[in-house]
Each structure stands twice: as C-alpha cells, then as structure tokens.
Amino acid sequence: MKKKIDIKEYGSRIIEAIPKGILLNSKAGKFNSMVIGWGGIGTNWALPVFTVYVREGRYTREQLDANPEFTISIPLGKTDPAITRVCGTMSGRTVDKAAAAGLTLEEPETNSVPGIREYPLTLECRVLYRQKQELDLYPEKALKFYPQDVGSENTGANKDAHVMYIGEIVDAYIIE
C-alpha cells in the first residue's frame, strides 16, 4: 500500500536525508540503484522537481539517458549500511544490486522505475532537462571533488564531471 504525500510537508526531511545518503533508482532493461549525497528538491518552471548529479562514466547515467525516468528513495529512519555498501560501491553493470542489497522493489504508480520498500519515502520523476557540468566553470573550492587520478571506468571514479538531471516530481508517496 502507498500513502500519497504532499512533498512540501516532507521538504526539510528530504533535505536532511540527502547528505546521509539516499537512493537514485533507474531502469533501462534492468533495475539499478545508486547512493547519492548530492541533489536538491525545489521548483523549476512552476513544477516540483528533484535534481540529481551523476558522473559521466556511471552506469546510472547510461540508464537515465536510455530511460529518462527515475525514483528517489529516502529512508524514514536510519540508512541500512548493507544497502549503502552495495548501492554505493558496486556497479550495476556487473552486479544485480537489488539482489545483492536485499532490496524489495515496489511497482511505481506513474513512471516505469520501482521504488524500494526499505527506503519508503518515494519520489517518482521524469527528466525535464539534463546538462553536462563544465569543470572549468566550477569554483576553486568545488574542484577538490574532481581530482584527475581515477578514471571514470572505476567505481571510485572522480575524474569526470557530473551530468545534472532535473526531474519533474510526477508522484510522491510513502510505501507502507
């Protein structure tokens, strides 16, 4: 069962959860989930949106480019270290993260990407806009997140820039 929510009532809770690690879920052929600690909820073009940043070399970027829909899954309590480890350090190219992390996938209401029962606050989003970030436009203090020593084919990649995806929030609920 899913309880529809007004995202304005959960905004501060979502903002507090982001730096602790929430899940960005994608599905193009197969389901994938990755931990993100950067992102934002807000309003663009008079629409409720969630913005995510995904490094160019990530499997998630390939999936979002193939299927421009995603879900955001947010824990209502503590994050699960096993889920964080699997979804934050392994690549969906080679690992079935849902199986490895013991995720319970929940059918979506509006888009094509499942939510996750273990992280029940769910935002279903459709990409409105995407743009590759230009490192030469970043402030000096941000460049520490982009050292040029680990190539983008590695899980710990830090060399490549992020692609920003602005997704319209098309549904919001708590999985009960």
mmCIF file with all atom_site columns, C-alpha atoms in Angstrom:
data_model
loop_
_atom_site.group_PDB
_atom_site.id
_atom_site.type_symbol
_atom_site.label_atom_id
_atom_site.label_alt_id
_atom_site.label_comp_id
_atom_site.label_asym_id
_atom_site.label_entity_id
_atom_site.label_seq_id
_atom_site.pdbx_PDB_ins_code
_atom_site.Cartn_x
_atom_site.Cartn_y
_atom_site.Cartn_z
_atom_site.occupancy
_atom_site.B_iso_or_equiv
_atom_site.pdbx_formal_charge
_atom_site.auth_seq_id
_atom_site.auth_comp_id
_atom_site.auth_asym_id
_atom_site.auth_atom_id
_atom_site.pdbx_PDB_model_num
ATOM 1   C CA . MET A 1 1   ? 0.000  0.000  0.000   1.00 0.00 ? 1   MET A CA 1
ATOM 2   C CA . LYS A 1 2   ? 1.134  3.546  -0.726  1.00 0.00 ? 2   LYS A CA 1
ATOM 3   C CA . LYS A 1 3   ? 0.146  6.713  1.095   1.00 0.00 ? 3   LYS A CA 1
ATOM 4   C CA . LYS A 1 4   ? 0.205  9.766  -1.171  1.00 0.00 ? 4   LYS A CA 1
ATOM 5   C CA . ILE A 1 5   ? 2.048  12.733 0.319   1.00 0.00 ? 5   ILE A CA 1
ATOM 6   C CA . ASP A 1 6   ? 2.414  16.450 -0.268  1.00 0.00 ? 6   ASP A CA 1
ATOM 7   C CA . ILE A 1 7   ? 6.142  16.913 -0.864  1.00 0.00 ? 7   ILE A CA 1
ATOM 8   C CA . LYS A 1 8   ? 6.033  20.385 0.692   1.00 0.00 ? 8   LYS A CA 1
ATOM 9   C CA . GLU A 1 9   ? 5.295  18.707 4.025   1.00 0.00 ? 9   GLU A CA 1
ATOM 10  C CA . TYR A 1 10  ? 8.401  16.490 3.680   1.00 0.00 ? 10  TYR A CA 1
ATOM 11  C CA . GLY A 1 11  ? 10.854 19.003 2.177   1.00 0.00 ? 11  GLY A CA 1
ATOM 12  C CA . SER A 1 12  ? 13.003 19.522 5.267   1.00 0.00 ? 12  SER A CA 1
ATOM 13  C CA . ARG A 1 13  ? 13.129 15.786 5.941   1.00 0.00 ? 13  ARG A CA 1
ATOM 14  C CA . ILE A 1 14  ? 14.280 15.135 2.382   1.00 0.00 ? 14  ILE A CA 1
ATOM 15  C CA . ILE A 1 15  ? 16.933 17.851 2.583   1.00 0.00 ? 15  ILE A CA 1
ATOM 16  C CA . GLU A 1 16  ? 18.248 16.403 5.855   1.00 0.00 ? 16  GLU A CA 1
ATOM 17  C CA . ALA A 1 17  ? 18.427 12.895 4.351   1.00 0.00 ? 17  ALA A CA 1
ATOM 18  C CA . ILE A 1 18  ? 20.364 13.792 1.180   1.00 0.00 ? 18  ILE A CA 1
ATOM 19  C CA . PRO A 1 19  ? 23.866 14.186 2.681   1.00 0.00 ? 19  PRO A CA 1
ATOM 20  C CA . LYS A 1 20  ? 23.369 10.983 4.710   1.00 0.00 ? 20  LYS A CA 1
ATOM 21  C CA . GLY A 1 21  ? 22.725 9.030  1.501   1.00 0.00 ? 21  GLY A CA 1
ATOM 22  C CA . ILE A 1 22  ? 19.505 8.406  -0.371  1.00 0.00 ? 22  ILE A CA 1
ATOM 23  C CA . LEU A 1 23  ? 18.905 6.187  -3.386  1.00 0.00 ? 23  LEU A CA 1
ATOM 24  C CA . LEU A 1 24  ? 18.585 7.192  -7.018  1.00 0.00 ? 24  LEU A CA 1
ATOM 25  C CA . ASN A 1 25  ? 16.869 4.363  -8.896  1.00 0.00 ? 25  ASN A CA 1
ATOM 26  C CA . SER A 1 26  ? 16.866 3.869  -12.645 1.00 0.00 ? 26  SER A CA 1
ATOM 27  C CA . LYS A 1 27  ? 15.655 1.196  -15.031 1.00 0.00 ? 27  LYS A CA 1
ATOM 28  C CA . ALA A 1 28  ? 16.571 0.672  -18.643 1.00 0.00 ? 28  ALA A CA 1
ATOM 29  C CA . GLY A 1 29  ? 16.455 -3.047 -19.286 1.00 0.00 ? 29  GLY A CA 1
ATOM 30  C CA . LYS A 1 30  ? 17.281 -3.817 -15.669 1.00 0.00 ? 30  LYS A CA 1
ATOM 31  C CA . PHE A 1 31  ? 16.822 -2.063 -12.333 1.00 0.00 ? 31  PHE A CA 1
ATOM 32  C CA . ASN A 1 32  ? 19.732 -0.181 -10.788 1.00 0.00 ? 32  ASN A CA 1
ATOM 33  C CA . SER A 1 33  ? 20.133 1.854  -7.623  1.00 0.00 ? 33  SER A CA 1
ATOM 34  C CA . MET A 1 34  ? 22.938 4.129  -6.511  1.00 0.00 ? 34  MET A CA 1
ATOM 35  C CA . VAL A 1 35  ? 23.587 6.090  -3.345  1.00 0.00 ? 35  VAL A CA 1
ATOM 36  C CA . ILE A 1 36  ? 23.640 9.842  -3.819  1.00 0.00 ? 36  ILE A CA 1
ATOM 37  C CA . GLY A 1 37  ? 24.583 12.516 -1.332  1.00 0.00 ? 37  GLY A CA 1
ATOM 38  C CA . TRP A 1 38  ? 24.187 15.481 -3.663  1.00 0.00 ? 38  TRP A CA 1
ATOM 39  C CA . GLY A 1 39  ? 20.861 16.645 -5.039  1.00 0.00 ? 39  GLY A CA 1
ATOM 40  C CA . GLY A 1 40  ? 18.063 19.026 -4.409  1.00 0.00 ? 40  GLY A CA 1
ATOM 41  C CA . ILE A 1 41  ? 14.334 19.421 -4.209  1.00 0.00 ? 41  ILE A CA 1
ATOM 42  C CA . GLY A 1 42  ? 12.677 22.586 -5.442  1.00 0.00 ? 42  GLY A CA 1
ATOM 43  C CA . THR A 1 43  ? 10.656 24.259 -8.147  1.00 0.00 ? 43  THR A CA 1
ATOM 44  C CA . ASN A 1 44  ? 11.646 24.894 -11.776 1.00 0.00 ? 44  ASN A CA 1
ATOM 45  C CA . TRP A 1 45  ? 9.345  26.192 -14.472 1.00 0.00 ? 45  TRP A CA 1
ATOM 46  C CA . ALA A 1 46  ? 6.492  26.206 -11.913 1.00 0.00 ? 46  ALA A CA 1
ATOM 47  C CA . LEU A 1 47  ? 6.904  22.428 -11.459 1.00 0.00 ? 47  LEU A CA 1
ATOM 48  C CA . PRO A 1 48  ? 8.056  20.451 -8.421  1.00 0.00 ? 48  PRO A CA 1
ATOM 49  C CA . VAL A 1 49  ? 11.466 18.972 -9.247  1.00 0.00 ? 49  VAL A CA 1
ATOM 50  C CA . PHE A 1 50  ? 14.276 16.861 -7.863  1.00 0.00 ? 50  PHE A CA 1
ATOM 51  C CA . THR A 1 51  ? 17.741 17.482 -9.288  1.00 0.00 ? 51  THR A CA 1
ATOM 52  C CA . VAL A 1 52  ? 20.375 14.753 -9.315  1.00 0.00 ? 52  VAL A CA 1
ATOM 53  C CA . TYR A 1 53  ? 24.012 14.758 -10.387 1.00 0.00 ? 53  TYR A CA 1
ATOM 54  C CA . VAL A 1 54  ? 25.523 11.628 -11.928 1.00 0.00 ? 54  VAL A CA 1
ATOM 55  C CA . ARG A 1 55  ? 29.124 11.273 -13.077 1.00 0.00 ? 55  ARG A CA 1
ATOM 56  C CA . GLU A 1 56  ? 29.531 10.754 -16.805 1.00 0.00 ? 56  GLU A CA 1
ATOM 57  C CA . GLY A 1 57  ? 31.075 7.287  -16.528 1.00 0.00 ? 57  GLY A CA 1
ATOM 58  C CA . ARG A 1 58  ? 28.407 5.799  -14.264 1.00 0.00 ? 58  ARG A CA 1
ATOM 59  C CA . TYR A 1 59  ? 26.037 3.039  -15.337 1.00 0.00 ? 59  TYR A CA 1
ATOM 60  C CA . THR A 1 60  ? 23.206 5.159  -13.884 1.00 0.00 ? 60  THR A CA 1
ATOM 61  C CA . ARG A 1 61  ? 23.960 7.880  -16.455 1.00 0.00 ? 61  ARG A CA 1
ATOM 62  C CA . GLU A 1 62  ? 23.629 5.348  -19.271 1.00 0.00 ? 62  GLU A CA 1
ATOM 63  C CA . GLN A 1 63  ? 20.313 4.222  -17.838 1.00 0.00 ? 63  GLN A CA 1
ATOM 64  C CA . LEU A 1 64  ? 18.942 7.759  -17.411 1.00 0.00 ? 64  LEU A CA 1
ATOM 65  C CA . ASP A 1 65  ? 19.918 8.593  -20.969 1.00 0.00 ? 65  ASP A CA 1
ATOM 66  C CA . ALA A 1 66  ? 18.134 5.444  -22.224 1.00 0.00 ? 66  ALA A CA 1
ATOM 67  C CA . ASN A 1 67  ? 15.044 5.870  -19.994 1.00 0.00 ? 67  ASN A CA 1
ATOM 68  C CA . PRO A 1 68  ? 14.629 9.446  -18.704 1.00 0.00 ? 68  PRO A CA 1
ATOM 69  C CA . GLU A 1 69  ? 12.704 8.448  -15.567 1.00 0.00 ? 69  GLU A CA 1
ATOM 70  C CA . PHE A 1 70  ? 13.912 7.772  -12.036 1.00 0.00 ? 70  PHE A CA 1
ATOM 71  C CA . THR A 1 71  ? 12.749 7.343  -8.494  1.00 0.00 ? 71  THR A CA 1
ATOM 72  C CA . ILE A 1 72  ? 14.280 8.762  -5.363  1.00 0.00 ? 72  ILE A CA 1
ATOM 73  C CA . SER A 1 73  ? 14.041 6.512  -2.293  1.00 0.00 ? 73  SER A CA 1
ATOM 74  C CA . ILE A 1 74  ? 14.521 8.086  1.117   1.00 0.00 ? 74  ILE A CA 1
ATOM 75  C CA . PRO A 1 75  ? 14.734 6.267  4.444   1.00 0.00 ? 75  PRO A CA 1
ATOM 76  C CA . LEU A 1 76  ? 12.390 7.356  7.193   1.00 0.00 ? 76  LEU A CA 1
ATOM 77  C CA . GLY A 1 77  ? 14.792 6.088  9.846   1.00 0.00 ? 77  GLY A CA 1
ATOM 78  C CA . LYS A 1 78  ? 18.458 5.213  9.736   1.00 0.00 ? 78  LYS A CA 1
ATOM 79  C CA . THR A 1 79  ? 20.089 4.162  6.497   1.00 0.00 ? 79  THR A CA 1
ATOM 80  C CA . ASP A 1 80  ? 20.942 0.477  6.175   1.00 0.00 ? 80  ASP A CA 1
ATOM 81  C CA . PRO A 1 81  ? 24.744 0.025  5.993   1.00 0.00 ? 81  PRO A CA 1
ATOM 82  C CA . ALA A 1 82  ? 24.399 -3.084 3.786   1.00 0.00 ? 82  ALA A CA 1
ATOM 83  C CA . ILE A 1 83  ? 22.281 -1.183 1.258   1.00 0.00 ? 83  ILE A CA 1
ATOM 84  C CA . THR A 1 84  ? 24.679 1.770  1.362   1.00 0.00 ? 84  THR A CA 1
ATOM 85  C CA . ARG A 1 85  ? 27.673 -0.524 0.811   1.00 0.00 ? 85  ARG A CA 1
ATOM 86  C CA . VAL A 1 86  ? 26.188 -2.383 -2.167  1.00 0.00 ? 86  VAL A CA 1
ATOM 87  C CA . CYS A 1 87  ? 24.489 0.580  -3.850  1.00 0.00 ? 87  CYS A CA 1
ATOM 88  C CA . GLY A 1 88  ? 27.349 2.955  -3.071  1.00 0.00 ? 88  GLY A CA 1
ATOM 89  C CA . THR A 1 89  ? 30.375 0.885  -4.076  1.00 0.00 ? 89  THR A CA 1
ATOM 90  C CA . MET A 1 90  ? 29.320 -1.620 -6.729  1.00 0.00 ? 90  MET A CA 1
ATOM 91  C CA . SER A 1 91  ? 28.466 -1.064 -10.369 1.00 0.00 ? 91  SER A CA 1
ATOM 92  C CA . GLY A 1 92  ? 25.083 -2.054 -11.723 1.00 0.00 ? 92  GLY A CA 1
ATOM 93  C CA . ARG A 1 93  ? 26.840 -3.018 -14.952 1.00 0.00 ? 93  ARG A CA 1
ATOM 94  C CA . THR A 1 94  ? 28.126 -6.167 -13.267 1.00 0.00 ? 94  THR A CA 1
ATOM 95  C CA . VAL A 1 95  ? 26.015 -6.611 -10.110 1.00 0.00 ? 95  VAL A CA 1
ATOM 96  C CA . ASP A 1 96  ? 22.284 -7.107 -9.571  1.00 0.00 ? 96  ASP A CA 1
ATOM 97  C CA . LYS A 1 97  ? 22.093 -4.529 -6.800  1.00 0.00 ? 97  LYS A CA 1
ATOM 98  C CA . ALA A 1 98  ? 18.511 -5.344 -5.834  1.00 0.00 ? 98  ALA A CA 1
ATOM 99  C CA . ALA A 1 99  ? 19.507 -8.948 -5.085  1.00 0.00 ? 99  ALA A CA 1
ATOM 100 C CA . ALA A 1 100 ? 22.891 -8.128 -3.548  1.00 0.00 ? 100 ALA A CA 1
ATOM 101 C CA . ALA A 1 101 ? 21.444 -5.469 -1.212  1.00 0.00 ? 101 ALA A CA 1
ATOM 102 C CA . GLY A 1 102 ? 18.239 -7.371 -0.429  1.00 0.00 ? 102 GLY A CA 1
ATOM 103 C CA . LEU A 1 103 ? 16.013 -4.631 -1.817  1.00 0.00 ? 103 LEU A CA 1
ATOM 104 C CA . THR A 1 104 ? 12.252 -5.125 -2.047  1.00 0.00 ? 104 THR A CA 1
ATOM 105 C CA . LEU A 1 105 ? 11.141 -3.420 -5.257  1.00 0.00 ? 105 LEU A CA 1
ATOM 106 C CA . GLU A 1 106 ? 7.706  -1.796 -5.301  1.00 0.00 ? 106 GLU A CA 1
ATOM 107 C CA . GLU A 1 107 ? 5.801  -1.171 -8.514  1.00 0.00 ? 107 GLU A CA 1
ATOM 108 C CA . PRO A 1 108 ? 5.684  2.509  -9.452  1.00 0.00 ? 108 PRO A CA 1
ATOM 109 C CA . GLU A 1 109 ? 2.449  4.478  -9.672  1.00 0.00 ? 109 GLU A CA 1
ATOM 110 C CA . THR A 1 110 ? 3.208  6.859  -12.548 1.00 0.00 ? 110 THR A CA 1
ATOM 111 C CA . ASN A 1 111 ? 6.588  6.218  -14.170 1.00 0.00 ? 111 ASN A CA 1
ATOM 112 C CA . SER A 1 112 ? 8.449  2.998  -15.050 1.00 0.00 ? 112 SER A CA 1
ATOM 113 C CA . VAL A 1 113 ? 11.006 2.828  -12.210 1.00 0.00 ? 113 VAL A CA 1
ATOM 114 C CA . PRO A 1 114 ? 10.258 0.930  -8.982  1.00 0.00 ? 114 PRO A CA 1
ATOM 115 C CA . GLY A 1 115 ? 10.622 2.332  -5.502  1.00 0.00 ? 115 GLY A CA 1
ATOM 116 C CA . ILE A 1 116 ? 12.214 0.483  -2.581  1.00 0.00 ? 116 ILE A CA 1
ATOM 117 C CA . ARG A 1 117 ? 10.270 -0.704 0.457   1.00 0.00 ? 117 ARG A CA 1
ATOM 118 C CA . GLU A 1 118 ? 13.303 -0.377 2.763   1.00 0.00 ? 118 GLU A CA 1
ATOM 119 C CA . TYR A 1 119 ? 13.588 3.352  1.886   1.00 0.00 ? 119 TYR A CA 1
ATOM 120 C CA . PRO A 1 120 ? 9.858  4.125  1.780   1.00 0.00 ? 120 PRO A CA 1
ATOM 121 C CA . LEU A 1 121 ? 9.589  7.862  1.045   1.00 0.00 ? 121 LEU A CA 1
ATOM 122 C CA . THR A 1 122 ? 9.403  7.760  -2.743  1.00 0.00 ? 122 THR A CA 1
ATOM 123 C CA . LEU A 1 123 ? 9.522  10.456 -5.413  1.00 0.00 ? 123 LEU A CA 1
ATOM 124 C CA . GLU A 1 124 ? 8.786  9.395  -8.979  1.00 0.00 ? 124 GLU A CA 1
ATOM 125 C CA . CYS A 1 125 ? 10.429 11.714 -11.500 1.00 0.00 ? 125 CYS A CA 1
ATOM 126 C CA . ARG A 1 126 ? 10.622 12.310 -15.248 1.00 0.00 ? 126 ARG A CA 1
ATOM 127 C CA . VAL A 1 127 ? 13.644 14.102 -16.657 1.00 0.00 ? 127 VAL A CA 1
ATOM 128 C CA . LEU A 1 128 ? 12.802 17.566 -17.943 1.00 0.00 ? 128 LEU A CA 1
ATOM 129 C CA . TYR A 1 129 ? 16.345 18.702 -18.643 1.00 0.00 ? 129 TYR A CA 1
ATOM 130 C CA . ARG A 1 130 ? 19.891 17.439 -18.488 1.00 0.00 ? 130 ARG A CA 1
ATOM 131 C CA . GLN A 1 131 ? 23.235 19.128 -18.881 1.00 0.00 ? 131 GLN A CA 1
ATOM 132 C CA . LYS A 1 132 ? 26.845 18.085 -18.578 1.00 0.00 ? 132 LYS A CA 1
ATOM 133 C CA . GLN A 1 133 ? 28.592 20.161 -15.939 1.00 0.00 ? 133 GLN A CA 1
ATOM 134 C CA . GLU A 1 134 ? 31.664 22.092 -17.068 1.00 0.00 ? 134 GLU A CA 1
ATOM 135 C CA . LEU A 1 135 ? 34.531 21.767 -14.605 1.00 0.00 ? 135 LEU A CA 1
ATOM 136 C CA . ASP A 1 136 ? 36.137 24.998 -15.778 1.00 0.00 ? 136 ASP A CA 1
ATOM 137 C CA . LEU A 1 137 ? 33.056 26.895 -14.561 1.00 0.00 ? 137 LEU A CA 1
ATOM 138 C CA . TYR A 1 138 ? 33.191 25.407 -11.042 1.00 0.00 ? 138 TYR A CA 1
ATOM 139 C CA . PRO A 1 139 ? 34.532 27.482 -8.172  1.00 0.00 ? 139 PRO A CA 1
ATOM 140 C CA . GLU A 1 140 ? 38.021 26.503 -6.965  1.00 0.00 ? 140 GLU A CA 1
ATOM 141 C CA . LYS A 1 141 ? 36.675 25.011 -3.716  1.00 0.00 ? 141 LYS A CA 1
ATOM 142 C CA . ALA A 1 142 ? 34.482 22.560 -5.673  1.00 0.00 ? 142 ALA A CA 1
ATOM 143 C CA . LEU A 1 143 ? 37.362 21.167 -7.733  1.00 0.00 ? 143 LEU A CA 1
ATOM 144 C CA . LYS A 1 144 ? 38.571 19.079 -4.776  1.00 0.00 ? 144 LYS A CA 1
ATOM 145 C CA . PHE A 1 145 ? 35.716 16.703 -5.708  1.00 0.00 ? 145 PHE A CA 1
ATOM 146 C CA . TYR A 1 146 ? 37.270 16.196 -9.167  1.00 0.00 ? 146 TYR A CA 1
ATOM 147 C CA . PRO A 1 147 ? 40.891 15.093 -8.746  1.00 0.00 ? 147 PRO A CA 1
ATOM 148 C CA . GLN A 1 148 ? 42.175 13.757 -12.021 1.00 0.00 ? 148 GLN A CA 1
ATOM 149 C CA . ASP A 1 149 ? 43.692 10.497 -10.766 1.00 0.00 ? 149 ASP A CA 1
ATOM 150 C CA . VAL A 1 150 ? 40.911 7.875  -11.070 1.00 0.00 ? 150 VAL A CA 1
ATOM 151 C CA . GLY A 1 151 ? 39.341 7.219  -14.470 1.00 0.00 ? 151 GLY A CA 1
ATOM 152 C CA . SER A 1 152 ? 35.606 7.041  -14.976 1.00 0.00 ? 152 SER A CA 1
ATOM 153 C CA . GLU A 1 153 ? 35.590 3.309  -15.669 1.00 0.00 ? 153 GLU A CA 1
ATOM 154 C CA . ASN A 1 154 ? 36.276 2.671  -11.957 1.00 0.00 ? 154 ASN A CA 1
ATOM 155 C CA . THR A 1 155 ? 33.653 2.559  -9.189  1.00 0.00 ? 155 THR A CA 1
ATOM 156 C CA . GLY A 1 156 ? 35.633 5.179  -7.243  1.00 0.00 ? 156 GLY A CA 1
ATOM 157 C CA . ALA A 1 157 ? 35.880 7.436  -10.283 1.00 0.00 ? 157 ALA A CA 1
ATOM 158 C CA . ASN A 1 158 ? 36.481 11.079 -9.571  1.00 0.00 ? 158 ASN A CA 1
ATOM 159 C CA . LYS A 1 159 ? 37.964 12.401 -12.783 1.00 0.00 ? 159 LYS A CA 1
ATOM 160 C CA . ASP A 1 160 ? 34.845 13.054 -14.816 1.00 0.00 ? 160 ASP A CA 1
ATOM 161 C CA . ALA A 1 161 ? 32.260 15.759 -14.347 1.00 0.00 ? 161 ALA A CA 1
ATOM 162 C CA . HIS A 1 162 ? 28.643 15.181 -13.426 1.00 0.00 ? 162 HIS A CA 1
ATOM 163 C CA . VAL A 1 163 ? 25.613 15.352 -15.656 1.00 0.00 ? 163 VAL A CA 1
ATOM 164 C CA . MET A 1 164 ? 22.793 17.261 -13.994 1.00 0.00 ? 164 MET A CA 1
ATOM 165 C CA . TYR A 1 165 ? 19.292 15.829 -14.423 1.00 0.00 ? 165 TYR A CA 1
ATOM 166 C CA . ILE A 1 166 ? 16.294 17.912 -13.420 1.00 0.00 ? 166 ILE A CA 1
ATOM 167 C CA . GLY A 1 167 ? 13.339 15.593 -12.933 1.00 0.00 ? 167 GLY A CA 1
ATOM 168 C CA . GLU A 1 168 ? 9.744  16.682 -12.543 1.00 0.00 ? 168 GLU A CA 1
ATOM 169 C CA . ILE A 1 169 ? 8.241  15.000 -9.488  1.00 0.00 ? 169 ILE A CA 1
ATOM 170 C CA . VAL A 1 170 ? 5.206  13.266 -11.005 1.00 0.00 ? 170 VAL A CA 1
ATOM 171 C CA . ASP A 1 171 ? 4.201  11.280 -7.907  1.00 0.00 ? 171 ASP A CA 1
ATOM 172 C CA . ALA A 1 172 ? 5.128  11.160 -4.223  1.00 0.00 ? 172 ALA A CA 1
ATOM 173 C CA . TYR A 1 173 ? 4.186  8.635  -1.555  1.00 0.00 ? 173 TYR A CA 1
ATOM 174 C CA . ILE A 1 174 ? 5.302  6.515  1.360   1.00 0.00 ? 174 ILE A CA 1
ATOM 175 C CA . ILE A 1 175 ? 5.383  2.768  0.855   1.00 0.00 ? 175 ILE A CA 1
ATOM 176 C CA . GLU A 1 176 ? 3.599  1.168  3.810   1.00 0.00 ? 176 GLU A CA 1
#
